[in-house]
JSON list of C-alpha atoms in Angstrom, two decimals:
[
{"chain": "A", "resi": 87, "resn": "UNK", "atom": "CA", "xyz": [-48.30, 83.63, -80.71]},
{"chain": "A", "resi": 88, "resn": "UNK", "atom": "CA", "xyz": [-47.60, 85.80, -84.10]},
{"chain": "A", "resi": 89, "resn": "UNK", "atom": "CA", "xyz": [-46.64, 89.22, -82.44]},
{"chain": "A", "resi": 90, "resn": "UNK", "atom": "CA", "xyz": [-43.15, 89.63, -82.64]},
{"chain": "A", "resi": 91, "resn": "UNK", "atom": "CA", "xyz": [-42.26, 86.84, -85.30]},
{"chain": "A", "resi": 92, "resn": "UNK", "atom": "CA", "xyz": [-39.75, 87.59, -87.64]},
{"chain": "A", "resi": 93, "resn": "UNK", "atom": "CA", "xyz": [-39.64, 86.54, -90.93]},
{"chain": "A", "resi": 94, "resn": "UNK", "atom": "CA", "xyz": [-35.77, 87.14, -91.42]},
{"chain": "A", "resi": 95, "resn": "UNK", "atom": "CA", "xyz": [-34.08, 85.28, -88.28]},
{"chain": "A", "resi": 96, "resn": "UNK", "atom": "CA", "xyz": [-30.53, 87.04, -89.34]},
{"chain": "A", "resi": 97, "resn": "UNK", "atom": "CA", "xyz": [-32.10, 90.29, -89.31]},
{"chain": "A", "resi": 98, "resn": "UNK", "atom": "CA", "xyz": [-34.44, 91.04, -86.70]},
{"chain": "A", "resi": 99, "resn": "UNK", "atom": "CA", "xyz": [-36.40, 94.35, -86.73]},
{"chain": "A", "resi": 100, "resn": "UNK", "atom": "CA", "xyz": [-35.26, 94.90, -83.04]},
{"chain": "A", "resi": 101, "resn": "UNK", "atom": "CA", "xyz": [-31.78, 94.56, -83.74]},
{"chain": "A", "resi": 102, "resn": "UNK", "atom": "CA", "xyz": [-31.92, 96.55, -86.48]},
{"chain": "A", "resi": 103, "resn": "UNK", "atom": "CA", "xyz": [-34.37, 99.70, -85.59]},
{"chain": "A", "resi": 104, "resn": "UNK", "atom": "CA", "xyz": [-33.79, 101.01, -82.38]},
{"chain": "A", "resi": 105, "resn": "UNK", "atom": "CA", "xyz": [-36.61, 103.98, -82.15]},
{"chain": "A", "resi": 106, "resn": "UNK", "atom": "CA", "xyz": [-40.33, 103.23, -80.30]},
{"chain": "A", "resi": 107, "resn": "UNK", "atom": "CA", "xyz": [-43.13, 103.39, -83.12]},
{"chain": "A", "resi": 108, "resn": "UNK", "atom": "CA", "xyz": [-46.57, 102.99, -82.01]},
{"chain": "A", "resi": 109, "resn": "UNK", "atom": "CA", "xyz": [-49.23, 100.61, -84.19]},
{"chain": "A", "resi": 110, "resn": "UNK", "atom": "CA", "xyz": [-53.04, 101.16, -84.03]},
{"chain": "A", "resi": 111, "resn": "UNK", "atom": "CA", "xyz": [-55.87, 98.60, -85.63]},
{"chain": "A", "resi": 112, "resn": "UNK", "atom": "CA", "xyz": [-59.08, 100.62, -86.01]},
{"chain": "A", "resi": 113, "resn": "UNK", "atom": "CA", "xyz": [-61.38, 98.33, -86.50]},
{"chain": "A", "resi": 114, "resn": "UNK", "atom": "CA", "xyz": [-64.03, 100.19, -86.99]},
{"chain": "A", "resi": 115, "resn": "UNK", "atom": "CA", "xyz": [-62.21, 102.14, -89.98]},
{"chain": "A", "resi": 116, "resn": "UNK", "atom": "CA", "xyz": [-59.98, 99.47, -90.90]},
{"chain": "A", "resi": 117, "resn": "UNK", "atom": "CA", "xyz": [-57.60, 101.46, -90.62]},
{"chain": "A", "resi": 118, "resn": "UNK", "atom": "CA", "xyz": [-53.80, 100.28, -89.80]},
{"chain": "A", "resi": 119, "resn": "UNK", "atom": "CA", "xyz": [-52.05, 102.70, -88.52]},
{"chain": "A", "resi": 120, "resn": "UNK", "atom": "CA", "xyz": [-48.08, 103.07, -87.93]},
{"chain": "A", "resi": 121, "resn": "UNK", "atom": "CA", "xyz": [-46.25, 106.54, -86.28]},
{"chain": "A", "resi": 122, "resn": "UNK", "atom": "CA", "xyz": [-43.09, 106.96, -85.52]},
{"chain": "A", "resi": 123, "resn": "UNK", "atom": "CA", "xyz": [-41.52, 110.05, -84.34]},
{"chain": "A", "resi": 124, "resn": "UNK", "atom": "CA", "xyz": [-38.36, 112.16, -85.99]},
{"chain": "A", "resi": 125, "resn": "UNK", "atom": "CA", "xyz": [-35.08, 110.32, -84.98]},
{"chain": "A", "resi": 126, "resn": "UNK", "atom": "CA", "xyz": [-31.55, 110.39, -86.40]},
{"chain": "A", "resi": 127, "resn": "UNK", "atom": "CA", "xyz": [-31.31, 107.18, -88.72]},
{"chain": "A", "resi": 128, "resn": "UNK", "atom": "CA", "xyz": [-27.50, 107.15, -88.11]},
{"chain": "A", "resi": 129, "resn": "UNK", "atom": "CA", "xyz": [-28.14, 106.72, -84.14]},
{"chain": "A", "resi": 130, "resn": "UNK", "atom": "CA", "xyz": [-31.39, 104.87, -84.24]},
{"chain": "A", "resi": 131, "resn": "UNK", "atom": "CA", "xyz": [-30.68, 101.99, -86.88]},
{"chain": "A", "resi": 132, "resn": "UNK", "atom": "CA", "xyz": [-28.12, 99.38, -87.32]},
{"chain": "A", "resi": 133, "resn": "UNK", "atom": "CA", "xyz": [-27.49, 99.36, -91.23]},
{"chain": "A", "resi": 134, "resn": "UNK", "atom": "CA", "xyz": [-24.92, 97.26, -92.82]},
{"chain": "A", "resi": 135, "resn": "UNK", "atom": "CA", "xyz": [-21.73, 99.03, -94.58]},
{"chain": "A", "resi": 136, "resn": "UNK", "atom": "CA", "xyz": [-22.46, 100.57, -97.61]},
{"chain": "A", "resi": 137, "resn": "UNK", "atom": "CA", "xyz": [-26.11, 101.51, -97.11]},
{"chain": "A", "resi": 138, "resn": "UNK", "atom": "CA", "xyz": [-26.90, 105.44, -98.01]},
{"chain": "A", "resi": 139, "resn": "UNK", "atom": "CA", "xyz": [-30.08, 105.15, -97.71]},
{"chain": "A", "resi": 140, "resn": "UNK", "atom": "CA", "xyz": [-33.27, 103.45, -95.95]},
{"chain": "A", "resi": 141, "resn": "UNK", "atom": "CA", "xyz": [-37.27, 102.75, -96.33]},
{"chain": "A", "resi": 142, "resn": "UNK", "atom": "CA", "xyz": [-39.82, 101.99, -93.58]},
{"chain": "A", "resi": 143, "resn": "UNK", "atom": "CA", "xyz": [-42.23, 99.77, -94.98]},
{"chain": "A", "resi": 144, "resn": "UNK", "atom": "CA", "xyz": [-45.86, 98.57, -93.22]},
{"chain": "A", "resi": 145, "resn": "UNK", "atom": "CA", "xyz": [-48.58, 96.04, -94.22]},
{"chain": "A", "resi": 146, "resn": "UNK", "atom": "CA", "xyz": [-51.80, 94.48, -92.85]},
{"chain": "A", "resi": 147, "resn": "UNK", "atom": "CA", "xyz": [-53.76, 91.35, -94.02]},
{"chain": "A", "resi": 148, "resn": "UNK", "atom": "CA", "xyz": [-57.38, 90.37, -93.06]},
{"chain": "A", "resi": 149, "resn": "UNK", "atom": "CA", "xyz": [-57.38, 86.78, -92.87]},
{"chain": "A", "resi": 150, "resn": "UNK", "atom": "CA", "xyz": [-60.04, 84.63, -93.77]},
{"chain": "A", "resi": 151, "resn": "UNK", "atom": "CA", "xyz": [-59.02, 80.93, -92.24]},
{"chain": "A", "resi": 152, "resn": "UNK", "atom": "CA", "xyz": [-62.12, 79.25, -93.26]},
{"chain": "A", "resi": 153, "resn": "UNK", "atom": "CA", "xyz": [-62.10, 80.46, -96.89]},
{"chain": "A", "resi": 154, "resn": "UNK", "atom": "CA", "xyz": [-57.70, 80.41, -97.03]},
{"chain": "A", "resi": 155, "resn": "UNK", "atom": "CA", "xyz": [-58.10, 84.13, -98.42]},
{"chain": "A", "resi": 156, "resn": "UNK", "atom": "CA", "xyz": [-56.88, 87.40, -97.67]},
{"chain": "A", "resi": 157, "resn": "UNK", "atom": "CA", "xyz": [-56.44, 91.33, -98.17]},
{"chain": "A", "resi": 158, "resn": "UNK", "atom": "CA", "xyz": [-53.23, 92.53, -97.80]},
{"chain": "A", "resi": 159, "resn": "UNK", "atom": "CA", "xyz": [-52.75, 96.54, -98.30]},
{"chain": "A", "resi": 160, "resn": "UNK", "atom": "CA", "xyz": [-49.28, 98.29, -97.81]},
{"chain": "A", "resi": 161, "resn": "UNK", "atom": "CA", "xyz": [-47.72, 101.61, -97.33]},
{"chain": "A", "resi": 162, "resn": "UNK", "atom": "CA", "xyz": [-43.83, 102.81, -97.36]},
{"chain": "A", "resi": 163, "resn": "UNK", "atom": "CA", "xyz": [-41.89, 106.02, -96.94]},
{"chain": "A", "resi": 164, "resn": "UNK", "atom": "CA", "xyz": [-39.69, 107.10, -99.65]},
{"chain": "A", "resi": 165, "resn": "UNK", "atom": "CA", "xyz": [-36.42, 106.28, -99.57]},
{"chain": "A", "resi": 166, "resn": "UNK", "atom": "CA", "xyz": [-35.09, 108.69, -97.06]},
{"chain": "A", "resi": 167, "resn": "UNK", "atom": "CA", "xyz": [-31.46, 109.53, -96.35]},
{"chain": "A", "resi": 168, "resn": "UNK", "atom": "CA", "xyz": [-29.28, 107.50, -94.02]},
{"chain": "A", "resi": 169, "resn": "UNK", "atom": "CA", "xyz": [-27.86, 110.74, -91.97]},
{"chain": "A", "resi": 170, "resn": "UNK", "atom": "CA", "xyz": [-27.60, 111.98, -88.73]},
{"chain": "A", "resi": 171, "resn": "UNK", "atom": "CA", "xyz": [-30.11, 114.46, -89.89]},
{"chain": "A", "resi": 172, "resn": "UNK", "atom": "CA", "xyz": [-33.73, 113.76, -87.73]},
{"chain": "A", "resi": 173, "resn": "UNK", "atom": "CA", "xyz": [-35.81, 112.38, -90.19]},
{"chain": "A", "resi": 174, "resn": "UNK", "atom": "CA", "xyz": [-39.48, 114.02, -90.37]},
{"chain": "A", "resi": 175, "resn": "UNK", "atom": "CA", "xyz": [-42.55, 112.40, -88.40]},
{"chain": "A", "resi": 176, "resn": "UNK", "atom": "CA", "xyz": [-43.32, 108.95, -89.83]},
{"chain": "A", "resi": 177, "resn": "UNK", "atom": "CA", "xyz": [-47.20, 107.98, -90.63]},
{"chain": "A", "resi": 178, "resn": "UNK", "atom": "CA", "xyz": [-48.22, 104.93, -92.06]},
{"chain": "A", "resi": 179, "resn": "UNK", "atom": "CA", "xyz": [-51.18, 103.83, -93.13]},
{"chain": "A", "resi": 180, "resn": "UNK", "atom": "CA", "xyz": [-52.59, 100.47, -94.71]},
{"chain": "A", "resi": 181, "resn": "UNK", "atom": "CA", "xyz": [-57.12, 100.50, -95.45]},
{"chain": "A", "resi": 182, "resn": "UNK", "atom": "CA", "xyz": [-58.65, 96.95, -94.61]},
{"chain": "A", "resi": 183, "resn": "UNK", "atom": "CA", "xyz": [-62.24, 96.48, -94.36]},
{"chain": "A", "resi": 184, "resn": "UNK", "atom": "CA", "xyz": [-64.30, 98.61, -92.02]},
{"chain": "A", "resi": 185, "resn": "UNK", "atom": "CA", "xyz": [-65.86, 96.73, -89.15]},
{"chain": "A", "resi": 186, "resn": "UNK", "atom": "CA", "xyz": [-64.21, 93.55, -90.27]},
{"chain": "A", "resi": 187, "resn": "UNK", "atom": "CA", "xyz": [-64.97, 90.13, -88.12]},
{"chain": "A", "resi": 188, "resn": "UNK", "atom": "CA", "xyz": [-61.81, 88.33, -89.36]},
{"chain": "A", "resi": 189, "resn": "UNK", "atom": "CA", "xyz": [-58.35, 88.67, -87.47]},
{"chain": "A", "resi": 190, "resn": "UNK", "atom": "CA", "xyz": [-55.81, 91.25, -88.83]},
{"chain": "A", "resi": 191, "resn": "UNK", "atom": "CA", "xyz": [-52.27, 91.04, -88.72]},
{"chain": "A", "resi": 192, "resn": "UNK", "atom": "CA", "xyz": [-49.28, 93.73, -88.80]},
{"chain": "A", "resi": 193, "resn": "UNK", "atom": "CA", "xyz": [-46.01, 93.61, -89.87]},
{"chain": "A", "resi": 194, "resn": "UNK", "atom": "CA", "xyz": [-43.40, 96.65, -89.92]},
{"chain": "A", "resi": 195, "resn": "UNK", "atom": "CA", "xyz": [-40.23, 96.07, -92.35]},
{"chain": "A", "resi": 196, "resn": "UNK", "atom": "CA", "xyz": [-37.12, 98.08, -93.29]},
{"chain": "A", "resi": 197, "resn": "UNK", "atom": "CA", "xyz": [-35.31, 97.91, -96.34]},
{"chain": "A", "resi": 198, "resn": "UNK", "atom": "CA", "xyz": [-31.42, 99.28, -97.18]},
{"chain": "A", "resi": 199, "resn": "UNK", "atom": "CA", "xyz": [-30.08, 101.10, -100.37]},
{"chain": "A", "resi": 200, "resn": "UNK", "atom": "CA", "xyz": [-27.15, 102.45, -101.30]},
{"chain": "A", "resi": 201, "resn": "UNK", "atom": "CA", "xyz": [-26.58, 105.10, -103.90]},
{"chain": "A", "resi": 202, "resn": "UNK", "atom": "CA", "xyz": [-24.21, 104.97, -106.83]},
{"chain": "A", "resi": 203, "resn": "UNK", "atom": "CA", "xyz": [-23.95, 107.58, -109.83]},
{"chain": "A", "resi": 204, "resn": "UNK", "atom": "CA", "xyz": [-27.73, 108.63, -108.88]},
{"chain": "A", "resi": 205, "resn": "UNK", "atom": "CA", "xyz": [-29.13, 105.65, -108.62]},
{"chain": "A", "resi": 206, "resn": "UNK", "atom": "CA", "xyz": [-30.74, 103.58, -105.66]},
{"chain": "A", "resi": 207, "resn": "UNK", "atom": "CA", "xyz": [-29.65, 99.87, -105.28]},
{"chain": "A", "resi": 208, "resn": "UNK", "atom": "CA", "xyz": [-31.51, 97.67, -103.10]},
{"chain": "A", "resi": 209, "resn": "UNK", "atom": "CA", "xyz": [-29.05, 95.84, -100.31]},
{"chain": "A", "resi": 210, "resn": "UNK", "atom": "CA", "xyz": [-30.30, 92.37, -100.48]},
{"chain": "A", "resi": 211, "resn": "UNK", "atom": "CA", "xyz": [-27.98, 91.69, -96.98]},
{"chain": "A", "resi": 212, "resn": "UNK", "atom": "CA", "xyz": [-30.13, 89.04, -95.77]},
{"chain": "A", "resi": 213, "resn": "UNK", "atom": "CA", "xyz": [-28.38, 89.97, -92.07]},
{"chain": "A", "resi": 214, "resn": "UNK", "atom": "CA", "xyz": [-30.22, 93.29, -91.96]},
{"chain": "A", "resi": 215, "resn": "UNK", "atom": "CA", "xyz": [-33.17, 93.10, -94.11]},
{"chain": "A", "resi": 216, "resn": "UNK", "atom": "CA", "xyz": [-36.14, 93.01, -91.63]},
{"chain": "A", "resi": 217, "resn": "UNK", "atom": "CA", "xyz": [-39.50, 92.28, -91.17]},
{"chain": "A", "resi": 218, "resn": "UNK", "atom": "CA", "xyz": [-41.92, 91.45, -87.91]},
{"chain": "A", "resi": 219, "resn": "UNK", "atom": "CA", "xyz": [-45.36, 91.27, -87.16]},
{"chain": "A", "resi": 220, "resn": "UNK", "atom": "CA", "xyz": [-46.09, 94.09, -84.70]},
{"chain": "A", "resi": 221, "resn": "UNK", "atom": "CA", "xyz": [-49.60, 93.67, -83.84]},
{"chain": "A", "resi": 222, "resn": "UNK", "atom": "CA", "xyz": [-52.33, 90.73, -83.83]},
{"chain": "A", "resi": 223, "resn": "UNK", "atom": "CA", "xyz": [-55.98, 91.88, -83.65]},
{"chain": "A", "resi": 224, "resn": "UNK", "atom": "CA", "xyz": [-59.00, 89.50, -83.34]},
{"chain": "A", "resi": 225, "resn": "UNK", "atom": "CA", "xyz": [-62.11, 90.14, -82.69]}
]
C-alpha cells in the first residue's frame, strides 16, 4: 500500500520527473540502489519559474515495527544544471544492513535551486518539491 505515496500531494514526483529510473533492494548487500540514465533536465522535468538548477535525492529505512526504530541512509547528486544539456548517468546508492529480516522502504525526491550572484537558493515551492516511495521490500 506504500509504493507510490507521496509525501507532497501538490508536487508529485510523477508530475514533476518525467524520465524512467530503475530501483533495486539487494538484500543480501543491503544495498539500495537508484539509476537513471542521461536525459535533458529541460525536457524531462517540470520545474517551477525561476529554478537554475536541480538535485536528485534517494533514501532507504529498515524498519523495525516491533521495536518503533529505524535506519535511514541517504544519497544525492550535486546540484546539477537545469539545461537542455543531457545530464551524465545517475547512480544512487543508500547501505542498510546486509541480509536484513525487517521491511525496507524507498523513496526518490527532487529538490529546485536557483542561482543568484553565485550562490544556490533552495526553492521551497511546495507545488514542485517532491518526494515518493518507489519501492517496498519485505521479506
Amino acid at each position: 500500500l506504500l509504493k507510490g505515496f507521496e509525501f507532497n500531494l501538490n508536487g508529485k514526483l510523477g508530475a514533476t520527473l518525467f524520465t524512467p529510473f530503475t530501483e533495486v533492494f539487494a538484500r543480501p548487500t543491503g544495498e539500495a540502489i537508484l539509476s537513471i540514465a542521461p536525459f535533458a533536465p529541460t525536457i524531462r522535468i517540470g520545474a517551477p519559474s525561476g529554478t537554475t538548477h536541480f538535485k536528485i535525492v534517494m533514501g532507504a529505512a529498515e524498519i523495525d515495527f516491533a521495536t518503533e526504530t529505524s535506519v535511514f541512509e541517504s544519497d544525492e547528486t550535486a546540484v546539477l544544471p537545469y539545461d537542455s544539456a543531457d545530464t551524465a548517468q545517475i547512480d544512487l546508492m543508500a547501505a542498510l544492513t546486509a541480509n536484513s529480516v525487517l521491511p525496507v522502504i524507498q523513496v526518490l525526491g527532487i529538490e529546485f535551486y536557483q542561482e543568484v550572484n553565485g550562490t544556490m537558493y533552495p526553492l521551497k515551492n511546495g507545488s514542485y518539491n517532491a518526494l515518493s516511495v518507489i519501492d517496498v521490500d519485505t521479506v
